[in-house]
């Protein structure tokens, strides 16, 4: 008896009676699967990028290349790519309470999330450019971020915020003395524990509220001093944040208004110094279009413990310094997305045929691919050049250039990434959607 499915075109299913009869190698009765392009996997994103290698050499970052090459091989492995794909499908979930009704405000992740974050940290891509003194360190870091971002972008959110918090925290003697080792560490510690019990920590930032994000001065979250107040003193925060990414970070830098109505910047840990959970309640995780592996949340502060950073009333300049570093990461991250889109488009066009020729040989398609390649490479070159300016901040000319170009580059590369990734998706025709 023939037990194979009868629906026309259905793939054969193995049965207890043995393999289904008489099908082609591709498992269909009605046709062969041809001219479909297999996924690109098992390549090193550094090995296939001569422009990046040249840019690293120009930046004097040759000493960092062997480490980057090793990391790139790991990133390109099919297993790593499978993890990256999975953690954007199996997205984080919020556990507000434990089984007995105690508040835990914990976000649970697929183990792959931890694997990718751990790899990034162990590759020394969080703190290296702020700890290392060798020339080329910022270009090398940008290259590492760029390589990682081609495989998985969500993990770069807590990585970015942690790195960006370091220059700001360095100005706070007591906090820096307590956190220095954990911030600079290349160890990965994903446990949800008080700061003092952790080998390494992650930091986030909280500015945006429901009534306004760009206009941080519109913040309504309040901070009351516990004693006399002032820089380094304890406060109690009451209010909310409408966007609070990576809420499992060990602490966030949060903008809140002191009693005189001026915005201050506060260090708000997940756990209070006495070992109890801080009153930062995660209300909900955002349902986002992209960046899905990363949890972005909405939170409420109910007398949450915080420590004032910088002078009272100087919260915006303090958080803007952090944001300057996150903007650099936005540029490099968008350049990484562009590069990945280009690589996928090229791979597809080189293997897919239409009208008797490979797509890559069709004149109009070549024009599209060349434009994509040019703009992708320009974004990468700008990223590394900008990163070098962060290294040379002692030079007044470089510092001015950095201040002007960072927001402009963020605007341009992020904006172009949307259009160009759309163009790259079209190269895949219907398979791109
Ligand atoms: C994935 C994701 C993660 C995020 N994570 C965090 C986080 O961890 N912490 C955090 O604090 N925030 C976070 N944000 C929030 C982000 O910083 C804000 O969305 C952003 O600052 C804009 O604020 P808004 O959404 O309130 O928009 P609005 O400020 O309401 O702006 C709306 C639009 O108006 C434009 N606009 C604003 N002012 C002007 C003006 N003067 N002239 C012309 N146009 C103007 C804006 O460019 C925007 O297009 C995240 C956002 C996303 C999408």
Tab-separated table of C-alpha atoms and ligand atoms in Angstrom:
chain	number	residue	atom	x	y	z
A	1	UNK	CA	0.000	0.000	0.000
A	2	UNK	CA	1.293	3.436	-0.872
A	3	UNK	CA	1.304	5.472	2.345
A	4	UNK	CA	2.955	8.566	0.922
A	5	UNK	CA	0.982	11.827	1.083
A	6	UNK	CA	-1.347	12.290	-1.836
A	7	UNK	CA	-1.667	16.058	-1.835
A	8	UNK	CA	-0.045	17.361	-4.989
A	9	UNK	CA	3.360	18.810	-4.322
A	10	UNK	CA	3.488	17.777	-0.646
A	11	UNK	CA	6.927	16.719	0.616
A	12	UNK	CA	7.279	13.022	1.318
A	13	UNK	CA	7.164	12.011	4.969
A	14	UNK	CA	9.081	8.911	6.078
A	15	UNK	CA	6.708	6.186	7.281
A	16	UNK	CA	7.012	3.162	9.513
A	17	UNK	CA	7.088	1.129	6.317
A	18	UNK	CA	10.369	2.766	5.342
A	19	UNK	CA	11.421	5.645	3.138
A	20	UNK	CA	8.796	7.026	0.825
A	21	UNK	CA	9.002	5.680	-2.669
A	22	UNK	CA	10.524	7.176	-5.758
A	23	UNK	CA	11.167	10.832	-5.025
A	24	UNK	CA	13.996	13.007	-6.230
A	25	UNK	CA	16.904	14.053	-4.056
A	26	UNK	CA	14.981	17.131	-2.930
A	27	UNK	CA	12.015	15.158	-1.645
A	28	UNK	CA	9.324	16.376	-4.050
A	29	UNK	CA	7.362	14.292	-6.585
A	30	UNK	CA	6.442	17.144	-8.867
A	31	UNK	CA	9.683	19.084	-9.285
A	32	UNK	CA	13.300	19.486	-8.344
A	33	UNK	CA	14.327	22.352	-6.056
A	34	UNK	CA	16.837	24.290	-8.099
A	35	UNK	CA	18.112	27.858	-8.266
A	36	UNK	CA	17.326	28.407	-4.564
A	37	UNK	CA	20.290	29.872	-2.703
A	38	UNK	CA	21.502	28.204	0.485
A	39	UNK	CA	22.215	30.301	3.572
A	40	UNK	CA	25.653	31.808	3.762
A	41	UNK	CA	27.383	30.331	6.808
A	42	UNK	CA	30.802	29.225	7.943
A	43	UNK	CA	32.653	32.329	6.774
A	44	UNK	CA	34.733	34.777	8.777
A	45	UNK	CA	33.247	38.264	8.329
A	46	UNK	CA	36.776	39.671	8.697
A	47	UNK	CA	38.414	37.339	6.183
A	48	UNK	CA	35.925	38.361	3.489
A	49	UNK	CA	36.332	42.092	4.187
A	50	UNK	CA	39.602	43.442	2.727
A	51	UNK	CA	38.402	47.045	3.133
A	52	UNK	CA	38.025	46.538	6.882
A	53	UNK	CA	41.466	44.962	7.154
A	54	UNK	CA	42.978	47.893	5.250
A	55	UNK	CA	41.144	50.381	7.467
A	56	UNK	CA	42.540	48.645	10.550
A	57	UNK	CA	46.047	48.835	9.120
A	58	UNK	CA	45.609	52.541	8.342
A	59	UNK	CA	44.446	53.128	11.920
A	60	UNK	CA	47.598	51.461	13.249
A	61	UNK	CA	45.531	48.659	14.783
A	62	UNK	CA	47.506	45.704	13.376
A	63	UNK	CA	48.319	44.434	16.862
A	64	UNK	CA	44.624	43.761	17.445
A	65	UNK	CA	44.004	41.878	14.196
A	66	UNK	CA	44.864	38.320	15.376
A	67	UNK	CA	42.332	38.591	18.235
A	68	UNK	CA	39.701	40.028	15.920
A	69	UNK	CA	40.360	37.294	13.361
A	70	UNK	CA	39.811	34.599	15.969
A	71	UNK	CA	36.585	36.233	17.116
A	72	UNK	CA	35.372	36.636	13.528
A	73	UNK	CA	35.837	32.918	12.857
A	74	UNK	CA	33.703	32.120	15.901
A	75	UNK	CA	31.049	34.618	14.825
A	76	UNK	CA	30.828	33.142	11.349
A	77	UNK	CA	30.397	29.550	12.480
A	78	UNK	CA	27.036	28.042	11.504
A	79	UNK	CA	26.391	27.239	15.190
A	80	UNK	CA	26.876	30.879	16.216
A	81	UNK	CA	24.643	32.070	13.411
A	82	UNK	CA	21.993	29.569	14.494
A	83	UNK	CA	22.125	30.961	18.046
A	84	UNK	CA	21.772	34.506	16.719
A	85	UNK	CA	18.782	33.508	14.642
A	86	UNK	CA	17.160	31.642	17.531
A	87	UNK	CA	17.457	34.402	20.128
A	88	UNK	CA	15.625	36.757	17.806
A	89	UNK	CA	12.797	34.218	17.525
A	90	UNK	CA	12.724	32.900	21.115
A	91	UNK	CA	12.506	36.334	22.668
A	92	UNK	CA	12.917	37.290	26.361
A	93	UNK	CA	10.024	36.963	28.782
A	94	UNK	CA	9.222	38.855	31.962
A	95	UNK	CA	8.786	37.036	35.273
A	96	UNK	CA	7.346	39.666	37.612
A	97	UNK	CA	6.864	37.418	40.658
A	98	UNK	CA	8.251	34.226	42.082
A	99	UNK	CA	5.970	31.259	42.789
A	100	UNK	CA	5.007	32.675	46.198
A	101	UNK	CA	4.101	36.121	44.906
A	102	UNK	CA	7.308	37.936	45.783
A	103	UNK	CA	8.370	40.531	43.256
A	104	UNK	CA	11.450	39.497	41.272
A	105	UNK	CA	11.183	41.650	38.096
A	106	UNK	CA	13.346	39.188	36.222
A	107	UNK	CA	13.733	38.781	32.477
A	108	UNK	CA	14.410	35.248	31.250
A	109	UNK	CA	16.478	34.702	28.106
A	110	UNK	CA	17.306	31.833	25.827
A	111	UNK	CA	20.770	30.502	26.841
A	112	UNK	CA	22.054	31.691	23.456
A	113	UNK	CA	21.664	35.306	24.611
A	114	UNK	CA	24.082	34.667	27.453
A	115	UNK	CA	26.454	32.808	25.120
A	116	UNK	CA	26.697	35.753	22.733
A	117	UNK	CA	27.019	38.369	25.476
A	118	UNK	CA	29.679	36.269	27.189
A	119	UNK	CA	31.635	35.890	23.956
A	120	UNK	CA	31.569	39.638	23.324
A	121	UNK	CA	32.729	40.375	26.843
A	122	UNK	CA	35.476	37.743	26.764
A	123	UNK	CA	36.701	39.182	23.472
A	124	UNK	CA	37.325	42.324	25.572
A	125	UNK	CA	35.036	44.440	23.436
A	126	UNK	CA	33.264	46.228	26.300
A	127	UNK	CA	36.048	48.045	28.136
A	128	UNK	CA	39.185	47.483	26.049
A	129	UNK	CA	39.406	50.927	24.373
A	130	UNK	CA	38.926	52.597	27.763
A	131	UNK	CA	41.521	50.447	29.523
A	132	UNK	CA	44.108	49.687	26.825
A	133	UNK	CA	46.543	52.445	25.917
A	134	UNK	CA	47.837	51.117	22.614
A	135	UNK	CA	47.204	53.249	19.528
A	136	UNK	CA	44.500	51.893	17.258
A	137	UNK	CA	42.431	50.627	20.195
A	138	UNK	CA	39.250	52.492	19.264
A	139	UNK	CA	39.430	51.436	15.616
A	140	UNK	CA	40.029	47.849	16.766
A	141	UNK	CA	37.078	48.023	19.126
A	142	UNK	CA	34.898	49.456	16.324
A	143	UNK	CA	35.945	46.576	14.075
A	144	UNK	CA	34.977	44.042	16.769
A	145	UNK	CA	31.617	45.721	17.301
A	146	UNK	CA	31.117	45.820	13.521
A	147	UNK	CA	31.882	42.112	13.181
A	148	UNK	CA	29.591	41.115	16.060
A	149	UNK	CA	26.816	43.376	14.762
A	150	UNK	CA	26.796	41.544	11.453
A	151	UNK	CA	25.797	38.361	13.232
A	152	UNK	CA	23.651	39.637	16.137
A	153	UNK	CA	22.662	43.186	17.031
A	154	UNK	CA	20.487	42.935	20.164
A	155	UNK	CA	23.335	41.880	22.447
A	156	UNK	CA	25.130	45.076	21.493
A	157	UNK	CA	22.560	47.155	23.406
A	158	UNK	CA	23.723	46.312	26.957
A	159	UNK	CA	27.298	46.133	25.645
A	160	UNK	CA	26.999	49.683	24.295
A	161	UNK	CA	25.425	51.136	27.411
A	162	UNK	CA	27.964	49.481	29.691
A	163	UNK	CA	30.880	50.836	27.699
A	164	UNK	CA	29.305	54.299	27.508
A	165	UNK	CA	28.764	54.438	31.270
A	166	UNK	CA	32.477	54.003	32.020
A	167	UNK	CA	33.699	57.532	31.115
A	168	UNK	CA	30.883	59.010	33.219
A	169	UNK	CA	31.384	56.699	36.197
A	170	UNK	CA	35.116	57.384	36.177
A	171	UNK	CA	34.343	60.906	37.378
A	172	UNK	CA	32.579	59.620	40.510
A	173	UNK	CA	35.367	58.587	42.920
A	174	UNK	CA	33.328	56.400	45.304
A	175	UNK	CA	31.322	54.617	42.609
A	176	UNK	CA	34.391	54.143	40.429
A	177	UNK	CA	36.406	52.679	43.298
A	178	UNK	CA	33.593	50.215	44.006
A	179	UNK	CA	32.796	49.242	40.408
A	180	UNK	CA	36.013	49.668	38.460
A	181	UNK	CA	37.097	46.029	38.423
A	182	UNK	CA	33.639	44.728	37.556
A	183	UNK	CA	33.221	47.225	34.726
A	184	UNK	CA	36.630	46.575	33.218
A	185	UNK	CA	36.396	42.815	33.641
A	186	UNK	CA	36.401	40.475	30.642
A	187	UNK	CA	34.578	37.848	32.674
A	188	UNK	CA	30.881	37.212	32.091
A	189	UNK	CA	28.564	36.983	35.068
A	190	UNK	CA	24.894	36.749	34.106
A	191	UNK	CA	23.648	36.127	37.656
A	192	UNK	CA	20.998	38.376	39.190
A	193	UNK	CA	22.816	39.333	42.396
A	194	UNK	CA	23.744	42.466	44.351
A	195	UNK	CA	26.664	44.397	42.864
A	196	UNK	CA	29.120	43.318	45.535
A	197	UNK	CA	28.588	39.636	44.682
A	198	UNK	CA	29.244	39.944	40.953
A	199	UNK	CA	32.448	39.308	39.028
A	200	UNK	CA	31.434	41.672	36.244
A	201	UNK	CA	28.496	43.990	35.684
A	202	UNK	CA	26.351	45.551	32.936
A	203	UNK	CA	24.961	49.084	32.917
A	204	UNK	CA	21.973	50.657	31.174
A	205	UNK	CA	20.424	54.122	30.881
A	206	UNK	CA	16.964	55.526	31.607
A	207	UNK	CA	15.905	58.910	30.247
A	208	UNK	CA	12.801	58.510	28.097
A	209	UNK	CA	9.402	58.975	29.749
A	210	UNK	CA	5.889	58.742	28.353
A	211	UNK	CA	5.484	62.482	27.867
A	212	UNK	CA	8.818	62.972	26.091
A	213	UNK	CA	12.028	61.301	25.008
A	214	UNK	CA	13.987	63.823	22.940
A	215	UNK	CA	13.067	66.551	25.411
A	216	UNK	CA	14.617	65.055	28.552
A	217	UNK	CA	13.846	68.253	30.456
A	218	UNK	CA	10.190	67.206	30.355
A	219	UNK	CA	11.011	64.293	32.720
A	220	UNK	CA	8.704	64.081	35.731
A	221	UNK	CA	10.514	61.394	37.763
A	222	UNK	CA	11.470	62.900	41.121
A	223	UNK	CA	14.497	62.296	43.336
A	224	UNK	CA	14.358	63.195	47.034
A	225	UNK	CA	17.592	63.298	49.034
A	226	UNK	CA	17.739	60.869	51.947
A	227	UNK	CA	19.981	63.246	53.937
A	228	UNK	CA	21.622	66.489	52.939
A	229	UNK	CA	21.891	65.354	49.313
A	230	UNK	CA	24.539	66.380	46.799
A	231	UNK	CA	27.025	64.539	44.605
A	232	UNK	CA	27.567	60.944	45.737
A	233	UNK	CA	24.647	61.098	48.205
A	234	UNK	CA	21.655	58.743	48.419
A	235	UNK	CA	18.263	59.700	46.965
A	236	UNK	CA	14.855	58.040	46.609
A	237	UNK	CA	13.395	58.035	43.089
A	238	UNK	CA	9.685	58.048	42.287
A	239	UNK	CA	8.313	57.976	38.763
A	240	UNK	CA	8.705	55.940	35.594
A	241	UNK	CA	10.630	55.330	32.370
A	242	UNK	CA	8.836	54.458	29.160
A	243	UNK	CA	11.933	52.949	27.563
A	244	UNK	CA	14.377	51.118	29.817
A	245	UNK	CA	16.395	48.709	27.731
A	246	UNK	CA	18.195	45.708	29.150
A	247	UNK	CA	16.487	45.918	32.558
A	248	UNK	CA	18.572	42.955	33.753
A	249	UNK	CA	21.591	45.260	33.796
A	250	UNK	CA	23.080	45.500	37.269
A	251	UNK	CA	22.437	49.250	37.349
A	252	UNK	CA	21.107	52.061	35.175
A	253	UNK	CA	22.015	55.735	34.958
A	254	UNK	CA	18.657	57.443	35.371
A	255	UNK	CA	17.586	61.059	34.902
A	256	UNK	CA	15.271	62.419	37.616
A	257	UNK	CA	14.476	65.849	38.991
A	258	UNK	CA	15.781	66.972	42.364
A	259	UNK	CA	13.489	69.087	44.614
A	260	UNK	CA	14.634	72.325	42.926
A	261	UNK	CA	13.187	70.982	39.654
A	262	UNK	CA	16.541	70.537	37.910
A	263	UNK	CA	17.393	67.197	36.236
A	264	UNK	CA	20.033	65.092	37.948
A	265	UNK	CA	21.678	61.850	36.852
A	266	UNK	CA	21.440	58.936	39.293
A	267	UNK	CA	23.145	55.577	39.599
A	268	UNK	CA	20.250	53.175	40.240
A	269	UNK	CA	21.283	49.556	40.962
A	270	UNK	CA	18.996	46.515	40.612
A	271	UNK	CA	19.795	45.624	44.220
A	272	UNK	CA	20.177	48.052	47.119
A	273	UNK	CA	23.475	48.114	49.039
A	274	UNK	CA	21.728	46.290	51.930
A	275	UNK	CA	21.125	43.291	49.640
A	276	UNK	CA	17.378	43.821	49.118
A	277	UNK	CA	15.894	44.241	45.648
A	278	UNK	CA	15.660	47.864	44.587
A	279	UNK	CA	12.164	49.203	43.837
A	280	UNK	CA	12.613	49.326	40.056
A	281	UNK	CA	9.505	47.490	38.906
A	282	UNK	CA	9.396	46.226	35.351
A	283	UNK	CA	5.829	46.776	34.154
A	284	UNK	CA	6.079	45.314	30.691
A	285	UNK	CA	8.507	44.313	27.944
A	286	UNK	CA	8.165	46.216	24.676
A	287	UNK	CA	6.937	44.335	21.610
A	288	UNK	CA	9.434	45.692	19.083
A	289	UNK	CA	9.796	45.492	15.318
A	290	UNK	CA	13.505	44.725	15.559
A	291	UNK	CA	16.204	44.309	18.194
A	292	UNK	CA	14.018	41.473	19.426
A	293	UNK	CA	16.638	39.427	21.248
A	294	UNK	CA	17.176	42.392	23.570
A	295	UNK	CA	14.572	43.196	26.204
A	296	UNK	CA	13.363	46.791	26.322
A	297	UNK	CA	11.028	47.515	29.177
A	298	UNK	CA	8.757	50.028	30.854
A	299	UNK	CA	9.561	50.568	34.523
A	300	UNK	CA	8.246	52.328	37.574
A	301	UNK	CA	10.374	53.571	40.472
A	302	UNK	CA	8.678	53.380	43.846
A	303	UNK	CA	11.126	55.040	46.215
A	304	UNK	CA	13.991	53.396	44.381
A	305	UNK	CA	17.485	53.854	45.773
A	306	UNK	CA	19.795	56.035	43.653
A	307	UNK	CA	23.111	57.870	44.037
A	308	UNK	CA	23.563	61.327	42.513
A	309	UNK	CA	26.273	61.467	39.848
A	310	UNK	CA	27.791	64.796	38.899
A	311	UNK	CA	26.530	68.028	40.352
A	312	UNK	CA	22.883	68.597	41.186
A	313	UNK	CA	21.129	70.106	38.186
A	314	UNK	CA	23.807	68.837	35.751
A	315	UNK	CA	22.013	65.604	34.886
A	316	UNK	CA	21.587	66.365	31.203
A	317	UNK	CA	25.274	67.071	30.437
A	318	UNK	CA	26.166	63.952	32.455
A	319	UNK	CA	23.827	61.644	30.540
A	320	UNK	CA	24.684	63.346	27.225
A	321	UNK	CA	28.309	62.381	27.728
A	322	UNK	CA	27.149	58.767	27.985
A	323	UNK	CA	24.914	59.299	24.942
A	324	UNK	CA	27.893	60.557	22.905
A	325	UNK	CA	29.460	57.117	23.268
A	326	UNK	CA	26.186	55.328	22.528
A	327	UNK	CA	25.854	57.429	19.363
A	328	UNK	CA	29.222	56.183	18.151
A	329	UNK	CA	27.963	52.636	18.696
A	330	UNK	CA	24.781	53.450	16.760
A	331	UNK	CA	26.929	54.500	13.792
A	332	UNK	CA	29.064	51.352	13.906
A	333	UNK	CA	26.037	49.116	14.552
A	334	UNK	CA	24.149	50.530	11.572
A	335	UNK	CA	27.255	50.157	9.402
A	336	UNK	CA	27.375	46.508	10.532
A	337	UNK	CA	23.760	46.009	9.506
A	338	UNK	CA	24.504	47.540	6.128
A	339	UNK	CA	27.499	45.281	5.656
A	340	UNK	CA	25.489	42.176	6.541
A	341	UNK	CA	22.749	43.241	4.118
A	342	UNK	CA	25.362	43.725	1.383
A	343	UNK	CA	27.017	40.363	2.075
A	344	UNK	CA	23.667	38.574	1.915
A	345	UNK	CA	22.687	40.410	-1.274
A	346	UNK	CA	26.001	39.594	-2.968
A	347	UNK	CA	25.814	35.954	-1.935
A	348	UNK	CA	22.315	35.678	-3.316
A	349	UNK	CA	23.054	37.496	-6.563
A	350	UNK	CA	26.106	35.336	-7.204
A	351	UNK	CA	24.107	32.118	-6.889
A	352	UNK	CA	20.642	32.955	-8.176
A	353	UNK	CA	19.992	33.039	-11.909
A	354	UNK	CA	17.282	34.854	-13.835
A	355	UNK	CA	16.825	35.069	-17.569
A	356	UNK	CA	19.717	32.720	-18.201
A	357	UNK	CA	22.404	34.516	-16.174
A	358	UNK	CA	23.455	34.898	-12.597
A	359	UNK	CA	21.797	37.970	-11.086
A	360	UNK	CA	25.248	39.336	-10.328
A	361	UNK	CA	25.959	39.341	-14.072
A	362	UNK	CA	22.839	41.313	-14.977
A	363	UNK	CA	23.850	44.928	-15.732
A	364	UNK	CA	21.085	46.631	-13.728
A	365	UNK	CA	21.646	44.349	-10.746
A	366	UNK	CA	25.361	45.116	-10.869
A	367	UNK	CA	24.544	48.816	-10.619
A	368	UNK	CA	22.414	48.161	-7.517
A	369	UNK	CA	25.107	46.009	-5.895
A	370	UNK	CA	27.877	48.489	-6.629
A	371	UNK	CA	25.865	51.307	-5.045
A	372	UNK	CA	25.201	49.146	-1.989
A	373	UNK	CA	28.869	48.171	-1.720
A	374	UNK	CA	30.037	51.757	-2.035
A	375	UNK	CA	27.734	53.065	0.650
A	376	UNK	CA	28.401	50.123	2.950
A	377	UNK	CA	32.138	50.666	2.714
A	378	UNK	CA	31.738	54.413	3.238
A	379	UNK	CA	29.753	53.732	6.432
A	380	UNK	CA	32.482	51.389	7.678
A	381	UNK	CA	35.261	53.890	6.900
A	382	UNK	CA	33.354	56.669	8.658
A	383	UNK	CA	32.784	54.393	11.668
A	384	UNK	CA	36.466	53.625	12.087
A	385	UNK	CA	37.512	57.232	11.487
A	386	UNK	CA	35.016	58.438	14.072
A	387	UNK	CA	36.184	55.802	16.545
A	388	UNK	CA	39.755	57.081	16.104
A	389	UNK	CA	38.598	60.577	17.022
A	390	UNK	CA	37.361	59.169	20.349
A	391	UNK	CA	40.923	57.973	20.911
A	392	UNK	CA	42.413	61.392	20.178
A	393	UNK	CA	40.146	63.527	22.330
A	394	UNK	CA	43.153	65.301	23.855
A	395	UNK	CA	43.711	66.966	20.485
A	396	UNK	CA	41.339	69.984	20.377
A	397	UNK	CA	40.834	69.672	16.607
A	398	UNK	CA	39.926	65.988	16.861
A	399	UNK	CA	37.661	66.660	19.816
A	400	UNK	CA	35.764	69.362	17.941
A	401	UNK	CA	35.496	67.130	14.866
A	402	UNK	CA	34.223	64.287	17.045
A	403	UNK	CA	31.584	66.491	18.679
A	404	UNK	CA	30.315	67.726	15.324
A	405	UNK	CA	30.519	64.501	13.364
A	406	UNK	CA	29.167	62.036	15.960
A	407	UNK	CA	25.506	63.163	15.810
A	408	UNK	CA	25.738	63.872	12.066
A	409	UNK	CA	27.178	60.409	11.366
A	410	UNK	CA	24.540	58.810	13.575
A	411	UNK	CA	21.814	60.636	11.685
A	412	UNK	CA	23.217	59.742	8.276
A	413	UNK	CA	24.313	56.122	8.690
A	414	UNK	CA	21.266	55.056	10.747
A	415	UNK	CA	18.920	56.717	8.277
A	416	UNK	CA	20.638	55.204	5.231
A	417	UNK	CA	20.698	51.767	6.868
A	418	UNK	CA	16.895	51.634	6.703
A	419	UNK	CA	16.755	52.424	3.000
A	420	UNK	CA	19.731	50.324	1.969
A	421	UNK	CA	18.738	47.211	3.898
A	422	UNK	CA	15.376	47.533	2.132
A	423	UNK	CA	17.211	47.663	-1.189
A	424	UNK	CA	19.311	44.640	-0.209
A	425	UNK	CA	16.160	42.706	0.696
A	426	UNK	CA	14.785	43.410	-2.762
A	427	UNK	CA	17.846	41.719	-4.259
A	428	UNK	CA	16.426	38.501	-2.779
A	429	UNK	CA	13.114	39.101	-4.543
A	430	UNK	CA	10.220	37.386	-2.777
A	431	UNK	CA	12.636	35.461	-0.563
A	432	UNK	CA	13.640	38.762	1.016
A	433	UNK	CA	10.270	39.298	2.662
B	1	LIG	C1	14.659	49.870	20.627
B	1	LIG	C2	14.685	51.092	21.494
B	1	LIG	C3	15.360	51.060	22.685
B	1	LIG	C4	15.393	52.186	23.505
B	1	LIG	N1	16.051	52.114	24.692
B	1	LIG	C5	16.073	53.187	25.508
B	1	LIG	C6	16.731	53.143	26.760
B	1	LIG	O1	17.320	52.131	27.128
B	1	LIG	N2	16.704	54.231	27.548
B	1	LIG	C7	16.071	55.376	27.175
B	1	LIG	O2	16.080	56.338	27.923
B	1	LIG	N3	15.433	55.457	25.994
B	1	LIG	C8	15.427	54.395	25.152
B	1	LIG	N4	14.773	54.470	23.945
B	1	LIG	C9	13.987	55.639	23.651
B	1	LIG	C10	14.624	56.631	22.707
B	1	LIG	O3	15.744	57.217	23.297
B	1	LIG	C11	13.523	57.636	22.383
B	1	LIG	O4	12.525	56.956	21.653
B	1	LIG	C12	14.041	58.828	21.637
B	1	LIG	O5	14.832	59.611	22.482
B	1	LIG	C13	12.898	59.683	21.078
B	1	LIG	O6	11.987	60.021	22.081
B	1	LIG	P1	10.417	59.788	21.874
B	1	LIG	O7	10.204	58.365	21.481
B	1	LIG	O8	9.722	60.270	23.082
B	1	LIG	O9	10.043	60.657	20.626
B	1	LIG	P2	9.711	62.229	20.617
B	1	LIG	O10	10.689	62.954	21.456
B	1	LIG	O11	8.277	62.399	20.901
B	1	LIG	O12	9.984	62.553	19.092
B	1	LIG	C14	9.064	62.192	18.058
B	1	LIG	C15	9.646	62.633	16.729
B	1	LIG	O13	9.824	64.044	16.719
B	1	LIG	C16	11.159	64.379	16.380
B	1	LIG	N5	11.543	65.582	17.115
B	1	LIG	C17	11.717	65.737	18.444
B	1	LIG	N6	12.066	66.994	18.730
B	1	LIG	C18	12.105	67.664	17.562
B	1	LIG	C19	12.408	69.005	17.195
B	1	LIG	N7	12.770	69.914	18.103
B	1	LIG	N8	12.328	69.339	15.895
B	1	LIG	C20	11.983	68.430	14.966
B	1	LIG	N9	11.703	67.144	15.247
B	1	LIG	C21	11.766	66.769	16.528
B	1	LIG	C22	11.975	63.174	16.766
B	1	LIG	O14	13.193	63.092	16.028
B	1	LIG	C23	11.017	62.038	16.422
B	1	LIG	O15	11.100	61.755	15.045
B	1	LIG	C24	14.742	53.363	23.100
B	1	LIG	C25	14.074	53.402	21.876
B	1	LIG	C26	14.037	52.282	21.081
B	1	LIG	C27	13.301	52.354	19.769
